[in-house]
Amino acid sequence: MAITQALASSFKQQLLEGIHDFSASTGDVFKIALYTSSATLDSSTTVYTSSGESSGTGYTAGGQTLTNVGVSLSGTTAYLDFDDVTWAASSITAAGALIYNSTEANKAVAILSFGGTYTSTNGNFTVTFPAATSSTAIIILN
C-alpha cells in the first residue's frame, strides 16, 4: 500500500471534457481528505474513497472544503492554487491527501504524498500548498 503523488489520470481526461470548473466564485466545490499510510492512492485513483482515510479528533470523513480556488495564466502556463487548510485542535495521523471535486460525483483531482507520516496531538494539522506561481503551484498545465 502506498500513496504516490500525481494528478489523477481520469482528471486529465475530464478537463478536456469540461467537467471541472475551478472558477473562484462560481465554480465547483473541491475538498481535501487525509489518508494514512495504509491507503493506496495514485494516478489510477478516480474518486474519493474512505478506504485508508484518516480519523481522529477534529477530523470528519470526507475532509474539508478548499477555499479561494484561483486560476492564473503566466505566458503559456496555466496554474491554480488553494488556500492552506487546517484541522484545528485535532489529533490526526496522515501520510497523504486526495483533492477531489465534490460537486462532480467526488471525482479525483490530485493525490498528495507527504513523504512520511505526520501527526497532530491536540494541535493544528495543516496542509500547506506551494506558492501560486507557474513553476510551483499545486496544479500546473504547461
JSON list of C-alpha atoms in Angstrom, two decimals:
[
{"chain": "A", "resi": 1, "resn": "MET", "atom": "CA", "xyz": [0.00, 0.00, 0.00]},
{"chain": "A", "resi": 2, "resn": "ALA", "atom": "CA", "xyz": [1.32, 3.38, -0.94]},
{"chain": "A", "resi": 3, "resn": "ILE", "atom": "CA", "xyz": [0.42, 6.94, -1.71]},
{"chain": "A", "resi": 4, "resn": "THR", "atom": "CA", "xyz": [2.03, 8.22, -4.90]},
{"chain": "A", "resi": 5, "resn": "GLN", "atom": "CA", "xyz": [1.82, 11.92, -5.72]},
{"chain": "A", "resi": 6, "resn": "ALA", "atom": "CA", "xyz": [0.14, 12.53, -9.08]},
{"chain": "A", "resi": 7, "resn": "LEU", "atom": "CA", "xyz": [-2.67, 14.17, -10.96]},
{"chain": "A", "resi": 8, "resn": "ALA", "atom": "CA", "xyz": [-5.40, 11.59, -11.39]},
{"chain": "A", "resi": 9, "resn": "SER", "atom": "CA", "xyz": [-5.32, 10.28, -14.97]},
{"chain": "A", "resi": 10, "resn": "SER", "atom": "CA", "xyz": [-9.11, 10.46, -15.12]},
{"chain": "A", "resi": 11, "resn": "PHE", "atom": "CA", "xyz": [-8.89, 14.14, -14.11]},
{"chain": "A", "resi": 12, "resn": "LYS", "atom": "CA", "xyz": [-6.75, 14.91, -17.16]},
{"chain": "A", "resi": 13, "resn": "GLN", "atom": "CA", "xyz": [-9.38, 13.41, -19.46]},
{"chain": "A", "resi": 14, "resn": "GLN", "atom": "CA", "xyz": [-12.20, 15.15, -17.59]},
{"chain": "A", "resi": 15, "resn": "LEU", "atom": "CA", "xyz": [-10.50, 18.53, -18.05]},
{"chain": "A", "resi": 16, "resn": "LEU", "atom": "CA", "xyz": [-10.75, 18.10, -21.80]},
{"chain": "A", "resi": 17, "resn": "GLU", "atom": "CA", "xyz": [-14.39, 17.08, -21.40]},
{"chain": "A", "resi": 18, "resn": "GLY", "atom": "CA", "xyz": [-15.13, 20.28, -19.47]},
{"chain": "A", "resi": 19, "resn": "ILE", "atom": "CA", "xyz": [-16.21, 18.50, -16.28]},
{"chain": "A", "resi": 20, "resn": "HIS", "atom": "CA", "xyz": [-14.28, 20.52, -13.65]},
{"chain": "A", "resi": 21, "resn": "ASP", "atom": "CA", "xyz": [-14.93, 24.24, -13.02]},
{"chain": "A", "resi": 22, "resn": "PHE", "atom": "CA", "xyz": [-12.22, 25.93, -10.96]},
{"chain": "A", "resi": 23, "resn": "SER", "atom": "CA", "xyz": [-13.75, 29.44, -11.16]},
{"chain": "A", "resi": 24, "resn": "ALA", "atom": "CA", "xyz": [-13.16, 31.13, -7.80]},
{"chain": "A", "resi": 25, "resn": "SER", "atom": "CA", "xyz": [-16.66, 32.43, -7.15]},
{"chain": "A", "resi": 26, "resn": "THR", "atom": "CA", "xyz": [-18.98, 30.25, -9.24]},
{"chain": "A", "resi": 27, "resn": "GLY", "atom": "CA", "xyz": [-17.03, 27.03, -9.70]},
{"chain": "A", "resi": 28, "resn": "ASP", "atom": "CA", "xyz": [-17.36, 23.54, -8.30]},
{"chain": "A", "resi": 29, "resn": "VAL", "atom": "CA", "xyz": [-16.69, 22.61, -4.66]},
{"chain": "A", "resi": 30, "resn": "PHE", "atom": "CA", "xyz": [-13.31, 20.95, -4.14]},
{"chain": "A", "resi": 31, "resn": "LYS", "atom": "CA", "xyz": [-12.35, 19.09, -0.98]},
{"chain": "A", "resi": 32, "resn": "ILE", "atom": "CA", "xyz": [-9.25, 17.58, 0.55]},
{"chain": "A", "resi": 33, "resn": "ALA", "atom": "CA", "xyz": [-9.32, 14.34, 2.52]},
{"chain": "A", "resi": 34, "resn": "LEU", "atom": "CA", "xyz": [-6.43, 12.97, 4.58]},
{"chain": "A", "resi": 35, "resn": "TYR", "atom": "CA", "xyz": [-5.13, 9.38, 4.41]},
{"chain": "A", "resi": 36, "resn": "THR", "atom": "CA", "xyz": [-2.94, 7.09, 6.48]},
{"chain": "A", "resi": 37, "resn": "SER", "atom": "CA", "xyz": [-0.06, 5.07, 5.09]},
{"chain": "A", "resi": 38, "resn": "SER", "atom": "CA", "xyz": [-2.44, 2.10, 4.74]},
{"chain": "A", "resi": 39, "resn": "ALA", "atom": "CA", "xyz": [-4.21, 3.84, 1.83]},
{"chain": "A", "resi": 40, "resn": "THR", "atom": "CA", "xyz": [-3.50, 3.06, -1.80]},
{"chain": "A", "resi": 41, "resn": "LEU", "atom": "CA", "xyz": [-3.74, 6.26, -3.85]},
{"chain": "A", "resi": 42, "resn": "ASP", "atom": "CA", "xyz": [-2.04, 7.00, -7.16]},
{"chain": "A", "resi": 43, "resn": "SER", "atom": "CA", "xyz": [-2.74, 8.27, -10.67]},
{"chain": "A", "resi": 44, "resn": "SER", "atom": "CA", "xyz": [-5.31, 5.50, -11.18]},
{"chain": "A", "resi": 45, "resn": "THR", "atom": "CA", "xyz": [-7.48, 6.84, -8.33]},
{"chain": "A", "resi": 46, "resn": "THR", "atom": "CA", "xyz": [-10.75, 8.00, -9.90]},
{"chain": "A", "resi": 47, "resn": "VAL", "atom": "CA", "xyz": [-12.97, 9.06, -6.96]},
{"chain": "A", "resi": 48, "resn": "TYR", "atom": "CA", "xyz": [-12.88, 9.87, -3.26]},
{"chain": "A", "resi": 49, "resn": "THR", "atom": "CA", "xyz": [-12.70, 6.75, -1.12]},
{"chain": "A", "resi": 50, "resn": "SER", "atom": "CA", "xyz": [-12.95, 6.25, 2.63]},
{"chain": "A", "resi": 51, "resn": "SER", "atom": "CA", "xyz": [-10.55, 3.28, 2.46]},
{"chain": "A", "resi": 52, "resn": "GLY", "atom": "CA", "xyz": [-7.45, 4.21, 4.44]},
{"chain": "A", "resi": 53, "resn": "GLU", "atom": "CA", "xyz": [-8.83, 7.63, 5.30]},
{"chain": "A", "resi": 54, "resn": "SER", "atom": "CA", "xyz": [-7.53, 9.27, 8.46]},
{"chain": "A", "resi": 55, "resn": "SER", "atom": "CA", "xyz": [-9.72, 9.56, 11.51]},
{"chain": "A", "resi": 56, "resn": "GLY", "atom": "CA", "xyz": [-9.44, 11.23, 14.88]},
{"chain": "A", "resi": 57, "resn": "THR", "atom": "CA", "xyz": [-10.45, 14.16, 16.98]},
{"chain": "A", "resi": 58, "resn": "GLY", "atom": "CA", "xyz": [-11.18, 17.20, 14.83]},
{"chain": "A", "resi": 59, "resn": "TYR", "atom": "CA", "xyz": [-11.37, 15.24, 11.58]},
{"chain": "A", "resi": 60, "resn": "THR", "atom": "CA", "xyz": [-14.59, 14.46, 9.69]},
{"chain": "A", "resi": 61, "resn": "ALA", "atom": "CA", "xyz": [-14.68, 11.81, 6.97]},
{"chain": "A", "resi": 62, "resn": "GLY", "atom": "CA", "xyz": [-14.51, 13.45, 3.57]},
{"chain": "A", "resi": 63, "resn": "GLY", "atom": "CA", "xyz": [-12.11, 16.13, 4.78]},
{"chain": "A", "resi": 64, "resn": "GLN", "atom": "CA", "xyz": [-12.55, 19.87, 4.37]},
{"chain": "A", "resi": 65, "resn": "THR", "atom": "CA", "xyz": [-13.68, 22.18, 1.61]},
{"chain": "A", "resi": 66, "resn": "LEU", "atom": "CA", "xyz": [-10.85, 24.03, -0.10]},
{"chain": "A", "resi": 67, "resn": "THR", "atom": "CA", "xyz": [-11.23, 27.80, -0.39]},
{"chain": "A", "resi": 68, "resn": "ASN", "atom": "CA", "xyz": [-10.05, 30.57, -2.67]},
{"chain": "A", "resi": 69, "resn": "VAL", "atom": "CA", "xyz": [-9.54, 28.44, -5.71]},
{"chain": "A", "resi": 70, "resn": "GLY", "atom": "CA", "xyz": [-7.71, 30.68, -8.11]},
{"chain": "A", "resi": 71, "resn": "VAL", "atom": "CA", "xyz": [-6.76, 30.03, -11.73]},
{"chain": "A", "resi": 72, "resn": "SER", "atom": "CA", "xyz": [-3.96, 32.08, -13.30]},
{"chain": "A", "resi": 73, "resn": "LEU", "atom": "CA", "xyz": [-2.08, 32.25, -16.56]},
{"chain": "A", "resi": 74, "resn": "SER", "atom": "CA", "xyz": [1.60, 33.13, -17.00]},
{"chain": "A", "resi": 75, "resn": "GLY", "atom": "CA", "xyz": [2.70, 33.08, -20.61]},
{"chain": "A", "resi": 76, "resn": "THR", "atom": "CA", "xyz": [1.54, 29.70, -21.89]},
{"chain": "A", "resi": 77, "resn": "THR", "atom": "CA", "xyz": [1.31, 28.06, -18.44]},
{"chain": "A", "resi": 78, "resn": "ALA", "atom": "CA", "xyz": [-1.98, 27.83, -16.54]},
{"chain": "A", "resi": 79, "resn": "TYR", "atom": "CA", "xyz": [-1.95, 27.04, -12.83]},
{"chain": "A", "resi": 80, "resn": "LEU", "atom": "CA", "xyz": [-4.20, 27.06, -9.80]},
{"chain": "A", "resi": 81, "resn": "ASP", "atom": "CA", "xyz": [-3.92, 27.42, -6.07]},
{"chain": "A", "resi": 82, "resn": "PHE", "atom": "CA", "xyz": [-5.90, 26.70, -2.94]},
{"chain": "A", "resi": 83, "resn": "ASP", "atom": "CA", "xyz": [-5.61, 28.29, 0.48]},
{"chain": "A", "resi": 84, "resn": "ASP", "atom": "CA", "xyz": [-3.82, 26.22, 3.08]},
{"chain": "A", "resi": 85, "resn": "VAL", "atom": "CA", "xyz": [-6.22, 24.11, 5.12]},
{"chain": "A", "resi": 86, "resn": "THR", "atom": "CA", "xyz": [-6.04, 23.46, 8.88]},
{"chain": "A", "resi": 87, "resn": "TRP", "atom": "CA", "xyz": [-7.79, 21.00, 11.14]},
{"chain": "A", "resi": 88, "resn": "ALA", "atom": "CA", "xyz": [-7.63, 22.91, 14.43]},
{"chain": "A", "resi": 89, "resn": "ALA", "atom": "CA", "xyz": [-7.31, 21.26, 17.85]},
{"chain": "A", "resi": 90, "resn": "SER", "atom": "CA", "xyz": [-7.03, 17.88, 16.17]},
{"chain": "A", "resi": 91, "resn": "SER", "atom": "CA", "xyz": [-5.42, 14.52, 16.79]},
{"chain": "A", "resi": 92, "resn": "ILE", "atom": "CA", "xyz": [-4.79, 13.15, 13.31]},
{"chain": "A", "resi": 93, "resn": "THR", "atom": "CA", "xyz": [-2.21, 10.94, 11.61]},
{"chain": "A", "resi": 94, "resn": "ALA", "atom": "CA", "xyz": [-1.80, 11.25, 7.84]},
{"chain": "A", "resi": 95, "resn": "ALA", "atom": "CA", "xyz": [0.68, 10.32, 5.12]},
{"chain": "A", "resi": 96, "resn": "GLY", "atom": "CA", "xyz": [-1.11, 11.92, 2.19]},
{"chain": "A", "resi": 97, "resn": "ALA", "atom": "CA", "xyz": [-4.25, 13.52, 0.84]},
{"chain": "A", "resi": 98, "resn": "LEU", "atom": "CA", "xyz": [-6.73, 13.45, -2.02]},
{"chain": "A", "resi": 99, "resn": "ILE", "atom": "CA", "xyz": [-8.13, 16.57, -3.65]},
{"chain": "A", "resi": 100, "resn": "TYR", "atom": "CA", "xyz": [-11.49, 15.79, -5.20]},
{"chain": "A", "resi": 101, "resn": "ASN", "atom": "CA", "xyz": [-14.48, 17.53, -6.77]},
{"chain": "A", "resi": 102, "resn": "SER", "atom": "CA", "xyz": [-17.49, 17.03, -4.50]},
{"chain": "A", "resi": 103, "resn": "THR", "atom": "CA", "xyz": [-19.78, 18.80, -6.99]},
{"chain": "A", "resi": 104, "resn": "GLU", "atom": "CA", "xyz": [-18.98, 16.26, -9.69]},
{"chain": "A", "resi": 105, "resn": "ALA", "atom": "CA", "xyz": [-19.61, 12.87, -8.02]},
{"chain": "A", "resi": 106, "resn": "ASN", "atom": "CA", "xyz": [-16.46, 13.09, -5.88]},
{"chain": "A", "resi": 107, "resn": "LYS", "atom": "CA", "xyz": [-14.16, 12.76, -8.89]},
{"chain": "A", "resi": 108, "resn": "ALA", "atom": "CA", "xyz": [-10.44, 12.62, -8.03]},
{"chain": "A", "resi": 109, "resn": "VAL", "atom": "CA", "xyz": [-8.22, 15.56, -8.99]},
{"chain": "A", "resi": 110, "resn": "ALA", "atom": "CA", "xyz": [-4.83, 15.14, -7.33]},
{"chain": "A", "resi": 111, "resn": "ILE", "atom": "CA", "xyz": [-3.10, 12.78, -4.95]},
{"chain": "A", "resi": 112, "resn": "LEU", "atom": "CA", "xyz": [-0.63, 14.31, -2.49]},
{"chain": "A", "resi": 113, "resn": "SER", "atom": "CA", "xyz": [2.09, 12.31, -0.77]},
{"chain": "A", "resi": 114, "resn": "PHE", "atom": "CA", "xyz": [3.51, 13.95, 2.34]},
{"chain": "A", "resi": 115, "resn": "GLY", "atom": "CA", "xyz": [6.75, 11.94, 2.06]},
{"chain": "A", "resi": 116, "resn": "GLY", "atom": "CA", "xyz": [6.20, 10.49, 5.52]},
{"chain": "A", "resi": 117, "resn": "THR", "atom": "CA", "xyz": [3.62, 10.22, 8.25]},
{"chain": "A", "resi": 118, "resn": "TYR", "atom": "CA", "xyz": [2.66, 13.32, 10.22]},
{"chain": "A", "resi": 119, "resn": "THR", "atom": "CA", "xyz": [0.66, 13.53, 13.42]},
{"chain": "A", "resi": 120, "resn": "SER", "atom": "CA", "xyz": [-1.08, 16.27, 15.35]},
{"chain": "A", "resi": 121, "resn": "THR", "atom": "CA", "xyz": [-1.96, 15.75, 19.00]},
{"chain": "A", "resi": 122, "resn": "ASN", "atom": "CA", "xyz": [-4.47, 18.28, 20.30]},
{"chain": "A", "resi": 123, "resn": "GLY", "atom": "CA", "xyz": [-2.99, 20.77, 17.86]},
{"chain": "A", "resi": 124, "resn": "ASN", "atom": "CA", "xyz": [-3.25, 22.03, 14.32]},
{"chain": "A", "resi": 125, "resn": "PHE", "atom": "CA", "xyz": [-2.82, 19.70, 11.35]},
{"chain": "A", "resi": 126, "resn": "THR", "atom": "CA", "xyz": [-2.14, 21.95, 8.36]},
{"chain": "A", "resi": 127, "resn": "VAL", "atom": "CA", "xyz": [-1.70, 21.15, 4.68]},
{"chain": "A", "resi": 128, "resn": "THR", "atom": "CA", "xyz": [0.40, 23.96, 3.24]},
{"chain": "A", "resi": 129, "resn": "PHE", "atom": "CA", "xyz": [0.14, 24.39, -0.51]},
{"chain": "A", "resi": 130, "resn": "PRO", "atom": "CA", "xyz": [3.15, 25.62, -2.51]},
{"chain": "A", "resi": 131, "resn": "ALA", "atom": "CA", "xyz": [3.37, 29.18, -3.77]},
{"chain": "A", "resi": 132, "resn": "ALA", "atom": "CA", "xyz": [0.93, 30.05, -6.54]},
{"chain": "A", "resi": 133, "resn": "THR", "atom": "CA", "xyz": [3.37, 30.50, -9.40]},
{"chain": "A", "resi": 134, "resn": "SER", "atom": "CA", "xyz": [3.67, 28.97, -12.84]},
{"chain": "A", "resi": 135, "resn": "SER", "atom": "CA", "xyz": [6.54, 26.78, -11.64]},
{"chain": "A", "resi": 136, "resn": "THR", "atom": "CA", "xyz": [5.43, 25.78, -8.12]},
{"chain": "A", "resi": 137, "resn": "ALA", "atom": "CA", "xyz": [1.61, 25.78, -7.89]},
{"chain": "A", "resi": 138, "resn": "ILE", "atom": "CA", "xyz": [-0.20, 22.61, -6.87]},
{"chain": "A", "resi": 139, "resn": "ILE", "atom": "CA", "xyz": [-1.63, 22.09, -10.39]},
{"chain": "A", "resi": 140, "resn": "ILE", "atom": "CA", "xyz": [0.27, 23.30, -13.43]},
{"chain": "A", "resi": 141, "resn": "LEU", "atom": "CA", "xyz": [-0.65, 22.89, -17.09]},
{"chain": "A", "resi": 142, "resn": "ASN", "atom": "CA", "xyz": [2.19, 23.68, -19.47]}
]
